[in-house]
XYZ file of C-alpha atoms in Angstrom:
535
model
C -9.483 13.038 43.065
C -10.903 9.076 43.131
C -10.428 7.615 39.513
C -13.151 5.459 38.135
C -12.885 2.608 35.980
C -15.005 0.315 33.615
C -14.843 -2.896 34.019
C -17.025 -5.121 31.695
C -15.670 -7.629 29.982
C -16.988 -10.842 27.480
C -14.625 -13.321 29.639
C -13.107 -13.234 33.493
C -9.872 -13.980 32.810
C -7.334 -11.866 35.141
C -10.250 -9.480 35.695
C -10.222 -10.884 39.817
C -7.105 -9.771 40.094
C -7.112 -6.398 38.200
C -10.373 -5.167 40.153
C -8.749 -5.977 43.667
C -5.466 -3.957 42.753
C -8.175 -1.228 41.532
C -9.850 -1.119 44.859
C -7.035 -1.085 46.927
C -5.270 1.436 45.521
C -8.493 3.671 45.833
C -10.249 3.594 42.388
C -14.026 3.407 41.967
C -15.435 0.286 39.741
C -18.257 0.494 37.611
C -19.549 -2.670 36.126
C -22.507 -4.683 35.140
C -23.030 -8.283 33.943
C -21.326 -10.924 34.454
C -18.229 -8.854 35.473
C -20.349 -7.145 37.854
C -21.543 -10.250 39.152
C -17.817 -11.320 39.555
C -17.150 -8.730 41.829
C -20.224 -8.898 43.657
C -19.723 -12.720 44.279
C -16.487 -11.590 45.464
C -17.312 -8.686 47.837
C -15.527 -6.014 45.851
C -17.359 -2.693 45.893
C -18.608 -1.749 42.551
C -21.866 0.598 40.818
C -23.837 -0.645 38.239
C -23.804 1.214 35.325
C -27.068 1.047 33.684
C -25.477 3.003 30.734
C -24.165 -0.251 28.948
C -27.510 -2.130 28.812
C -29.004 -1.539 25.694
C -32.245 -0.031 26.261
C -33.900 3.474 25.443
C -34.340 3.994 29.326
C -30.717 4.102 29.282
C -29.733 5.904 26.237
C -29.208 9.733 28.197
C -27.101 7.068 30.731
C -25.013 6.161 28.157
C -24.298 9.613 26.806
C -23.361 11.182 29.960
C -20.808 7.905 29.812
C -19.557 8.698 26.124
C -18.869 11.797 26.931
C -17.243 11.376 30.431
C -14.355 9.184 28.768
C -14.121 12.117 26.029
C -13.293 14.411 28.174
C -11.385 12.835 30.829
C -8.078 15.117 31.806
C -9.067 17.839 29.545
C -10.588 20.871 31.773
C -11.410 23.328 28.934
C -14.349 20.751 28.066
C -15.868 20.138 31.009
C -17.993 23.382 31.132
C -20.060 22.000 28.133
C -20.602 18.432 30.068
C -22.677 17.328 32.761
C -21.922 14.611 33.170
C -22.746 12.102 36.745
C -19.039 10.567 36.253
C -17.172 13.087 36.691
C -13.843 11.551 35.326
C -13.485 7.856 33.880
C -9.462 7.017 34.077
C -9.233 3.131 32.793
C -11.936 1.750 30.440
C -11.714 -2.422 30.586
C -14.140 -3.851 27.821
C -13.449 -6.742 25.998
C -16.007 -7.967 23.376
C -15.954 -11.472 21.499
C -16.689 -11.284 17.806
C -19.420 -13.149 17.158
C -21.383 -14.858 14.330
C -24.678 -14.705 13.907
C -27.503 -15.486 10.643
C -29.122 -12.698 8.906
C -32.517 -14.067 10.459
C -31.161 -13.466 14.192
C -30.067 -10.124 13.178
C -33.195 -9.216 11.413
C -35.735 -10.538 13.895
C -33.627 -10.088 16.866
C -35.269 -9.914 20.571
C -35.460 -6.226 21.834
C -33.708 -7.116 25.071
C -30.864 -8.920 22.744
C -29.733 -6.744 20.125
C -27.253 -7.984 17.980
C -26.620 -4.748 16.507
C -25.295 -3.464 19.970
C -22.605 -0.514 19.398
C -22.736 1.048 23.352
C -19.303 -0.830 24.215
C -17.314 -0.280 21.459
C -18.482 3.027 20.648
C -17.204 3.603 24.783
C -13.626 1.831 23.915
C -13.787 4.228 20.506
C -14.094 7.174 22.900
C -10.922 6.166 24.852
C -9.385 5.514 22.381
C -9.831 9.168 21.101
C -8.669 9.959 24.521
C -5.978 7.715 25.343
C -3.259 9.854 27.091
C -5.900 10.113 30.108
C -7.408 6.942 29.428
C -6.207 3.773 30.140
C -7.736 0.961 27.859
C -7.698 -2.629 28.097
C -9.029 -4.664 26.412
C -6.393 -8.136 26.043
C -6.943 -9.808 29.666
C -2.770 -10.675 29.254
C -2.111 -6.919 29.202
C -4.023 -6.690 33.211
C -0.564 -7.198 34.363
C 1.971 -5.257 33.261
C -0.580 -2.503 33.130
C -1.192 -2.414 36.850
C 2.888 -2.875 37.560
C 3.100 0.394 35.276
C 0.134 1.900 37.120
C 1.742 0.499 40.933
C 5.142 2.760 39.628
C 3.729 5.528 38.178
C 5.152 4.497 35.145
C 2.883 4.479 31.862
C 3.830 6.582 29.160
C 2.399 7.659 26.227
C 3.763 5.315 24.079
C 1.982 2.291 26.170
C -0.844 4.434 26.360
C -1.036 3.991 22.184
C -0.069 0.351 22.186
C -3.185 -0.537 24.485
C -5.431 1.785 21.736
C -4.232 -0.147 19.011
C -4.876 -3.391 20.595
C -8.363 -1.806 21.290
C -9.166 -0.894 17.362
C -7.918 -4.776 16.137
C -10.511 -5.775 18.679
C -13.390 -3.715 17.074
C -12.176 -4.122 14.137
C -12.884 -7.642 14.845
C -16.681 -7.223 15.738
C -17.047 -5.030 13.477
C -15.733 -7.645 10.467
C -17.772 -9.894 12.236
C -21.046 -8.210 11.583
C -20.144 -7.566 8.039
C -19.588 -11.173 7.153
C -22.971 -11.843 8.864
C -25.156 -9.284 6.869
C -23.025 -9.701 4.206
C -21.764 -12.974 2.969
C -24.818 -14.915 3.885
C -27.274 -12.408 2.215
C -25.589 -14.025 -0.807
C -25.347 -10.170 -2.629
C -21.594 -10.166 -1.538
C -19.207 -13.281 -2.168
C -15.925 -10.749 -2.061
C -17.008 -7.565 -0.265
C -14.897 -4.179 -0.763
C -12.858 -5.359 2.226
C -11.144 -8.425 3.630
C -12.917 -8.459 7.323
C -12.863 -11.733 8.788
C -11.645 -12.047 12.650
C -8.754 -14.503 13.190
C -7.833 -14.410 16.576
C -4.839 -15.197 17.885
C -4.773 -18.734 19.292
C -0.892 -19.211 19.743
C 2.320 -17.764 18.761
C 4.433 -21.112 17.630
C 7.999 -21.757 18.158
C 8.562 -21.368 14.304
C 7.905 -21.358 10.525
C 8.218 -23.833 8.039
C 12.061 -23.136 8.570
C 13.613 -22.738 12.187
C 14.610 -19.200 11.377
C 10.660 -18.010 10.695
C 8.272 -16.999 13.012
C 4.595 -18.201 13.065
C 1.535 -17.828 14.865
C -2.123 -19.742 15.084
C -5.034 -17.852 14.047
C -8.712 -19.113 14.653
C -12.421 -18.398 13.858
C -14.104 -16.804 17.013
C -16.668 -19.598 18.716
C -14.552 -22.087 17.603
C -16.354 -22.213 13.978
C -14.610 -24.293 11.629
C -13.183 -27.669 11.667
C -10.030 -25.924 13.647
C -12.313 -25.155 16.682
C -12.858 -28.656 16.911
C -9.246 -29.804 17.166
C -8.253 -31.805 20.523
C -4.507 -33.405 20.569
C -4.658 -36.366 23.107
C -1.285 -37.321 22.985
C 2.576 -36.526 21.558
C 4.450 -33.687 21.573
C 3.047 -29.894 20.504
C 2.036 -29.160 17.089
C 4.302 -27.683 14.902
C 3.479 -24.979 11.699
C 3.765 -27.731 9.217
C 2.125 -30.257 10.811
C -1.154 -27.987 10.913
C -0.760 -27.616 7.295
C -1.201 -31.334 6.778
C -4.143 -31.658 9.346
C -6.311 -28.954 7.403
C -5.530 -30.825 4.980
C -6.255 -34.491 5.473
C -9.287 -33.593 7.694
C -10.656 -31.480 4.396
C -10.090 -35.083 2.488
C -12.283 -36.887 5.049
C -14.700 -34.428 5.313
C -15.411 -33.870 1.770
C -15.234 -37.956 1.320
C -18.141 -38.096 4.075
C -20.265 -35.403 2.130
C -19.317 -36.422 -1.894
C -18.688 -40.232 -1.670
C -19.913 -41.657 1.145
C -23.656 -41.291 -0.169
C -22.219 -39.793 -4.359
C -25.178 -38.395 -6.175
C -25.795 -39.509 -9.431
C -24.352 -37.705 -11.924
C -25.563 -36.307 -15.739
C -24.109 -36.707 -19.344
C -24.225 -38.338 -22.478
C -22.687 -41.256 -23.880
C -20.372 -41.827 -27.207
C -23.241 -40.690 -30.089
C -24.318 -38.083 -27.242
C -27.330 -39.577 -25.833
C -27.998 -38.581 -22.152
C -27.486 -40.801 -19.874
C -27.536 -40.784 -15.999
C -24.199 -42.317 -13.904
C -24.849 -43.886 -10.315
C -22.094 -44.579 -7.960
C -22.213 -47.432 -5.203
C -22.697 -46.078 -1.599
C -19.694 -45.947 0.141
C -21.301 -45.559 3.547
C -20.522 -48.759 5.078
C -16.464 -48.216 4.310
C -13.672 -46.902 6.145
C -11.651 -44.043 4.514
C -8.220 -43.557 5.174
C -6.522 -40.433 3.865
C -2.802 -39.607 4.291
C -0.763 -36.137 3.729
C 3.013 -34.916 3.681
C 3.815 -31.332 2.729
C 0.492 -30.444 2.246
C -0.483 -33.383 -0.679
C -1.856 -36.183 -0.930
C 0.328 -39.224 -0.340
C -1.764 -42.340 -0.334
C -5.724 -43.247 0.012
C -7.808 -46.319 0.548
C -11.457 -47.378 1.138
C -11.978 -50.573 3.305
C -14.409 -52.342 5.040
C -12.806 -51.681 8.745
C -9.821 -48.935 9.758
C -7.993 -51.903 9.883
C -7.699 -52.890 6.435
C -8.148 -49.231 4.708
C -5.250 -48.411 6.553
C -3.245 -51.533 5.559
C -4.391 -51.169 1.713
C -3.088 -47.665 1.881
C -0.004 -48.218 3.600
C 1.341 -51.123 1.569
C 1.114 -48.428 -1.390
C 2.734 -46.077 0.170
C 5.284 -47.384 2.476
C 8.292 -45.414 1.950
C 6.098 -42.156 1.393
C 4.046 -42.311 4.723
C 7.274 -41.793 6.627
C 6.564 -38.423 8.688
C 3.228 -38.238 7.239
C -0.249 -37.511 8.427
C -2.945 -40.161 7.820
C -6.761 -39.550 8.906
C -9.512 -42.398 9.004
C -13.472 -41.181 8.334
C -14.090 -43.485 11.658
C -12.448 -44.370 15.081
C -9.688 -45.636 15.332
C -10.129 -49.272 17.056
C -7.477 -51.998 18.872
C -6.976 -53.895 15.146
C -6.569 -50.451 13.491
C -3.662 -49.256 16.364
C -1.876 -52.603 15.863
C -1.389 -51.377 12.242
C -0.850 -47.836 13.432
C 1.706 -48.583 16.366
C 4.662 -49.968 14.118
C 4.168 -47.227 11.388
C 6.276 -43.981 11.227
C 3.813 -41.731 10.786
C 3.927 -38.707 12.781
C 0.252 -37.676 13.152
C -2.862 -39.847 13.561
C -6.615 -38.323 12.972
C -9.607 -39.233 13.565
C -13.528 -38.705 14.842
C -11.736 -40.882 17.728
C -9.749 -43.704 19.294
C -10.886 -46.380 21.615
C -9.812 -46.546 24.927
C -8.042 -49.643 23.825
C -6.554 -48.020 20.962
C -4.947 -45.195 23.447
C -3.449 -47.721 25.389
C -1.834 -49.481 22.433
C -0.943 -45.914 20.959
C 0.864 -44.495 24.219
C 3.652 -46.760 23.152
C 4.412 -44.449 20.546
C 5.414 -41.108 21.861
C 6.297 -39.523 19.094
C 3.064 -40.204 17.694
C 0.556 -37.112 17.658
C -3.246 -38.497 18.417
C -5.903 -36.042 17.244
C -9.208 -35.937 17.041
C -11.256 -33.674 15.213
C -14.976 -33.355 15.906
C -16.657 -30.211 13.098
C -17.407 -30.508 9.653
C -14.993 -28.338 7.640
C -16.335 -25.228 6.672
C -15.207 -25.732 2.935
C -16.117 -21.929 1.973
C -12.642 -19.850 0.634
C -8.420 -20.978 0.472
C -6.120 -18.009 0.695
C -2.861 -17.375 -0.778
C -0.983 -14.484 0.729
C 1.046 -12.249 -1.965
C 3.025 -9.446 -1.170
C 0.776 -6.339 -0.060
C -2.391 -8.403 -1.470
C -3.999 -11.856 -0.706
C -6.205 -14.014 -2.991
C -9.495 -15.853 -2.403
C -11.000 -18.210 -3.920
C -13.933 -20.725 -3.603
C -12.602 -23.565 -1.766
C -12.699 -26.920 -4.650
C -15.047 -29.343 -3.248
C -17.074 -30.095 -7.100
C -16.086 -33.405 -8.451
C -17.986 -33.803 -11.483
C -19.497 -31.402 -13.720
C -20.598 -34.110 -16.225
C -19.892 -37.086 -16.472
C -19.677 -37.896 -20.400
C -18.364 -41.515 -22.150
C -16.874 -40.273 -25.298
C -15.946 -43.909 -25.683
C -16.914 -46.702 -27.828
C -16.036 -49.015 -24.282
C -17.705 -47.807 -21.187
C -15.979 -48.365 -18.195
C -17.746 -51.245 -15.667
C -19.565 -50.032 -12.435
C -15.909 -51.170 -10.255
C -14.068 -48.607 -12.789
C -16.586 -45.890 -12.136
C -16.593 -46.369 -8.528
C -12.480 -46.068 -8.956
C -12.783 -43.254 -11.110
C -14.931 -41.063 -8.738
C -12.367 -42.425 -5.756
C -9.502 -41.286 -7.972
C -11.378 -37.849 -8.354
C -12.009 -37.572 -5.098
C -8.139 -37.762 -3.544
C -7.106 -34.996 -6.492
C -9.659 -32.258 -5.126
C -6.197 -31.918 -2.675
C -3.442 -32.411 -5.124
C -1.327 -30.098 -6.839
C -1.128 -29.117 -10.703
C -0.111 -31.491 -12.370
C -1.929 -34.453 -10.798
C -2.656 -38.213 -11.787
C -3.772 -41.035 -9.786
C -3.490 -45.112 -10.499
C -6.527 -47.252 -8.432
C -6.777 -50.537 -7.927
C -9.233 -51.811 -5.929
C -10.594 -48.666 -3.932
C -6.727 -47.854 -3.272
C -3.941 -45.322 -4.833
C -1.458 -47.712 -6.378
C 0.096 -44.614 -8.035
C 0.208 -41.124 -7.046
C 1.901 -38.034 -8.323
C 1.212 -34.559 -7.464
C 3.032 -31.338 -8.627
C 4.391 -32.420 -12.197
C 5.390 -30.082 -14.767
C 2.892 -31.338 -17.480
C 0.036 -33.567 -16.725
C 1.199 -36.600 -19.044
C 4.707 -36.237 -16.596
C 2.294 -37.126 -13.427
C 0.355 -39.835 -15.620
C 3.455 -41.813 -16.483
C 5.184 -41.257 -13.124
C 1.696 -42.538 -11.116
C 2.176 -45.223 -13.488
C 5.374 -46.037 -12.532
C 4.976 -46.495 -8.827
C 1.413 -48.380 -9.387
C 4.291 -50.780 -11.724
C 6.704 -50.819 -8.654
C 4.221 -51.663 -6.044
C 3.143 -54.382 -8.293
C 6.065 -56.194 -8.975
C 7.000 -55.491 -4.932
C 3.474 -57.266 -4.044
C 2.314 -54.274 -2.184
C -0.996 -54.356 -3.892
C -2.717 -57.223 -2.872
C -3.045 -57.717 -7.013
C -0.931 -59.650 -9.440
C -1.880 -57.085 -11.963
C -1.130 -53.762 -12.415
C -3.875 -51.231 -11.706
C -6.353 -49.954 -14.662
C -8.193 -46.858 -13.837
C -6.211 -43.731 -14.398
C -7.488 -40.279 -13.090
C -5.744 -37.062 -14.686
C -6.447 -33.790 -12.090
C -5.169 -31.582 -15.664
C -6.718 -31.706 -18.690
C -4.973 -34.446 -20.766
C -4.033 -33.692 -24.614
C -3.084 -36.762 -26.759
C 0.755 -37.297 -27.130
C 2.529 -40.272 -29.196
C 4.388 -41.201 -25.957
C 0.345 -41.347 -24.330
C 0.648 -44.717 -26.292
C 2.466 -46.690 -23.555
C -0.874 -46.371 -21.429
C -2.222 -49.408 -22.968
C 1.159 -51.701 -23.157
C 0.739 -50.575 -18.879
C -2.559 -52.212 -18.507
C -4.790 -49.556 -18.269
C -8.496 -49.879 -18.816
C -9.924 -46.881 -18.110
C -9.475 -43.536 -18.194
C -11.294 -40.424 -16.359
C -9.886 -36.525 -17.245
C -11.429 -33.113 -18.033
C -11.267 -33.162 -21.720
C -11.848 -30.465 -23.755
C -8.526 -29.975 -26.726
C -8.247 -30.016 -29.606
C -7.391 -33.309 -30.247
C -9.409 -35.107 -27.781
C -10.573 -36.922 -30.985
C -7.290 -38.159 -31.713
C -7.091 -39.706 -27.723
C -10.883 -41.229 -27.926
C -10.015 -42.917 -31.691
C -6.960 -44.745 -29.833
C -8.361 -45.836 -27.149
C -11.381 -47.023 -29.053
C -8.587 -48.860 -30.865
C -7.661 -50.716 -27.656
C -10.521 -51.014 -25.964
C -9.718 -48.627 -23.194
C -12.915 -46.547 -21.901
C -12.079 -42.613 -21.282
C -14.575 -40.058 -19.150
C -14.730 -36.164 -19.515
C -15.777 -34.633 -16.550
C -15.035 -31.126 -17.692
C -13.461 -30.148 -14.180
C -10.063 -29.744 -13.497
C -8.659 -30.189 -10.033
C -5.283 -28.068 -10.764
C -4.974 -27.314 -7.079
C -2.319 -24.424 -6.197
C-alpha cells in the first residue's frame, strides 16, 4: 500500500531533502504553499491539498483530511470514513508563532485569517494517532527520522518524542494568540497561565558555572531588543555575558526614551506649593553605560563617545575589567582609540565605523555588538522552584519630584540627580550613586542597608578624587539613594564629605529629623517617592 505524507511547512529548511528520500522510497506527497512550490520548482511529484487553505469551499476537504490521519492503521474505523486519502503515514507541519494586534485579528482579511486552526488541529490529530503517524514538526529531526524510516527502525518511543515536540510547538501558537487577544486588550496584565513562546535559539556550552547547562531562548519574529542582536567580532557569547548585554542595552534604551528628551516633572516645594521641575535635554550627548554581573558599574554623559567613555572609565578603572560598556551612539575612530587599550570584554552599540572595526580587530578578545530594537521594557522574571514571578519591568523615574528643603538644588544638581536616578533603575537593593559632572564618581549596588551603599559610593567618589580620576579637584555633591533613606547620627558625615545635594524616596518617620539637618547645612534633599530596590 503507497503511504502519503504532508508536507507543509512555515520554513524550507531540510524539507529538499526529506521530500526526495519520500519519493524515492515510494511515498505520495501532498503539499501546498510555499512547500508545494518547493517541490514543484524542484520537479518532485506532489498533489495539492486544497484542504489546508482556509476557505469554506474547502472545509468538507479538510474533514475528510482530519479524519484520514485519525484513523490511519486502525481498520475497525474505516467503515465509518470516507475519506479520498485513504491512509496519511507522516504528517510534516511546522507553524511559526506569531504576533499580531488585536485590530489585525479583529478586522482580519477573509483570505488571511489569523485565527487559522486547520494545521494544528491536523498535527493534533497525529498526534492522537502517533503509533501510525509519523510527525514532524522540528526541521533538525528530518534526519534521523528518515535513517529510522531507511532501517525500519522507529519505535514507539520515538514515535512519542516527535508528538511531544509537536504539542510544545502548538502550544507555542497557541500562547501566541493568547498574548495577542489578551495582553494588549489591556483586561489581562497576568492571565490564568504563563503562555509566552521562547524558542529555542541555542543550547550554550554552559551556565554561570562550567558544571551547568544553559540554553538561549528568543521571542518568535525576532521581537525584542534580543532579535536585534548581531556580534561582529570576538569569540561566542557566553551565559553571563548575555546577562550583562540585556542589561546595559536596557540602560541605553531607557536613557534614549527618559533622559534624552526628560519630561518635566510635578511637586511642591518646602511650604508645599506646587511647583513644576524641567530637566535640560540631553539629546545632543553621548551615553555610555557599563555592566559586570548584571549591575551597574560606571556611567557618563559626554558630548562625543569619545569623552563619555573616558569620563566613565577614569571612574571606574579597576571595575571595568571584564565588563560590558554600551554607548547610546556609534562607536567612531576617537572612541576605539579609547576602547582598544581597555579590558573590557564586550563593546555595544547602535554601531561602529568602518574605521572603528579596523582599530577594534586588534583586540580579539574583544566582543563587538551591535544592537538595532528598542527594548521591549514590558515584564523581568525570576524563576523559583515549581513557580516563576513577574513583574512590571522598572522603567518610572520620578513619581514626584518634591523639595522638602529650605535650599533647592541648582539646575546642574537636578540634571545630576535625574542622571543618578537614571543608572539605579538597574541596580540592586541597596543602591547609592555619587555624580559629578554628568559622571558616577561613586557607585555601590547590593548593600545590606541603604546608608551602607551611601557611605561606600562615597568612599570611592573620595578615592577617585584624591587619585585625579575625576577631572575635579573636589569631591562630588549630588548623592542619589535607590532605598528609601532614614536619618542616622552617622548620616552626619555627608556634609563633612562635601555633599550638596541630595535626591531619595522619602517617606519615614523621621524624614523631618534628615530635612532639619540638612537645612542646618545648607544641603538641598528631593523625595521622589520611588524606590529603585531592583532584585
Amino acid at each position: 500500500m503507497k503511504k502519503r505524507a504532508i508536507l507543509c511547512t512555515a520554513g524550507t529548511e531540510n524539507l529538499l531533502e526529506l521530500a526526495q528520500y519520500l519519493i524515492s522510497a515510494g511515498w505520495e506527497l501532498i503539499s501546498t504553499g510555499s512547500s508545494g512550490k518547493l517541490l514543484a520548482d524542484s520537479k518532485i511529484p506532489y498533489k495539492e491539498a486544497a484542504a489546508l487553505f482556509d476557505t469554506p469551499r474547502s472545509f468538507s476537504d479538510y474533514m475528510s483530511l482530519y479524519r484520514s490521519i485519525l484513523t490511519t492503521g486502525q481498520q475497525q474505523e474505516k467503515n465509518c470514513c470516507f475519506d479520498e486519502y485513504l491512509e496519511i503515514n507522516l504528517v510534516c507541519i511546522n507553524i511559526t508563532p506569531s504576533f499580531k494586534t488585536v485590530t489585525e485579528v479583529r478586522e482580519f482579511d477573509a483570505s488571511n485569517d489569523f485565527i487559522d486552526i486547520r494545521c494544528s488541529t491536523l498535527v493534533e490529530a497525529a498526534c492522537k494517532n502517533y503509533k501510525n503517524v509519523l510527525i514532524l514538526t522540528d526541521p533538525d529531526d528530518y534526519g534521523e527520522t528518515m535513517i529510522q524510516l531507511k532501517t525500519e527502525s522507529i519505535s514507539t518511543g520515538y514515535r512519542l518524542y516527535l508528538a511531544g515536540k509537536a504539542f510544545n510547538m502548538i502550544s507555542a501558537c497557541n500562547g501566541a494568540a493568547a498574548n495577542t487577544i489578551l495582553h494588549q486588550s489591556g483586561k489581562e496584565i497576568y492571565s490564568r497561565y504563563f503562555t509566552v513562546p521562547y524558542k529555542k535559539a541555542l543550547e550554550l556550552k554552559c551556565g554561570a558555572a562550567r558544571q551547568q547547562s544553559a540554553g538561549l531562548y528568543l521571542l518568535p519574529e525576532s521581537t525584542g531588543s534580543m532579535g536585534g542582536i548581531k556580534k561582529l567580532q570576538g569569540r561566542e557569547i557566553p551565559y553571563s555575558l548575555y546577562i550583562n548585554i540585556d542589561a546595559v542595552w536596557k540602560g541605553l534604551c531607557l536613557f534614549s526614551s527618559k533622559l534624552k528628551n526628560a519630561a518635566a516633572v510635578s511637586g511642591t516645594d518646602c511650604e508645599g506649593n506646587p511647583i513644576v521641575t524641567q530637566f535640560t535635554p540631553a539629546a545632543g550627548s553621548v551615553y555610555t553605560y557599563s555592566v559586570k554581573h548584571g549591575i551597574p558599574v560606571s556611567a557618563a554623559l559626554g558630548s562625543n563617545a569619545a569623552e563619555s567613555y573616558r569620563k566613565m572609565f577614569n571612574c571606574g578603572k579597576a571595575a571595568l575589567n571584564d565588563a560590558t560598556a554600551g554607548f547610546s551612539s556609534v562607536v567612531d575612530d576617537k572612541a576605539a582609540q579609547e576602547l582598544v587599550s581597555s579590558k573590557l570584554c564586550a563593546v555595544i552599540a547602535p554601531g561602529f565605523t568602518p574605521e572603528a572595526r579596523v582599530i577594534l580587530a586588534a583586540r580579539k578578545d574583544m566582543r563587538l555588538i551591535s544592537m538595532s530594537k528598542p527594548a521591549l521594557m514590558s515584564f523581568d522574571f525570576r524563576s523559583l522552584d515549581g513557580g516563576l514571578l513577574i513583574e512590571s519591568t522598572d522603567t518610572v523615574l520620578f513619581e514626584k519630584w518634591n523639595f522638602v528643603t529650605k535650599t533647592r538644588p541648582i539646575q546642574q544638581q537636578i540634571d545630576e540627580m535625574a542622571f543618578g536616578q537614571l543608572i539605579l533603575t538597574g541596580a540592586k537593593q541597596d543602591a547609592a550613586v555619587v555624580v559629578k559632572d554628568m559622571t558616577t564618581t561613586g557607585m555601590c549596588c547590593a548593600a545590606m542597608l541603604p546608608e551602607d551603599a551611601c557611605f561606600a559610593a562615597l568612599d570611592h567618589a573620595v578615592k577617585n578624587v584624591q587619585e585625579g580620576l575625576t577631572g575635579s579637584p573636589v569631591n562630588a555633591d549630588v548623592l542619589i539613594c535607590g532605598s528609601v533613606l532614614p536619618f542616622s547620627p552617622e548620616l552626619r558625615l555627608i556634609a563633612e564629605r562635601g555633599i550638596r545635594a541630595i535626591l531619595q524616596p522619602g517617606g519615614v518617620q523621621n524624614d523631618q529629623d534628615f530635612i532639619s539637618f540638612c537645612n542646618d547645612h545648607n544641603i538641598a534633599m528631593v523625595f521622589t517617592g520611588i524606590e529603585h530596590p531592583g532584585i
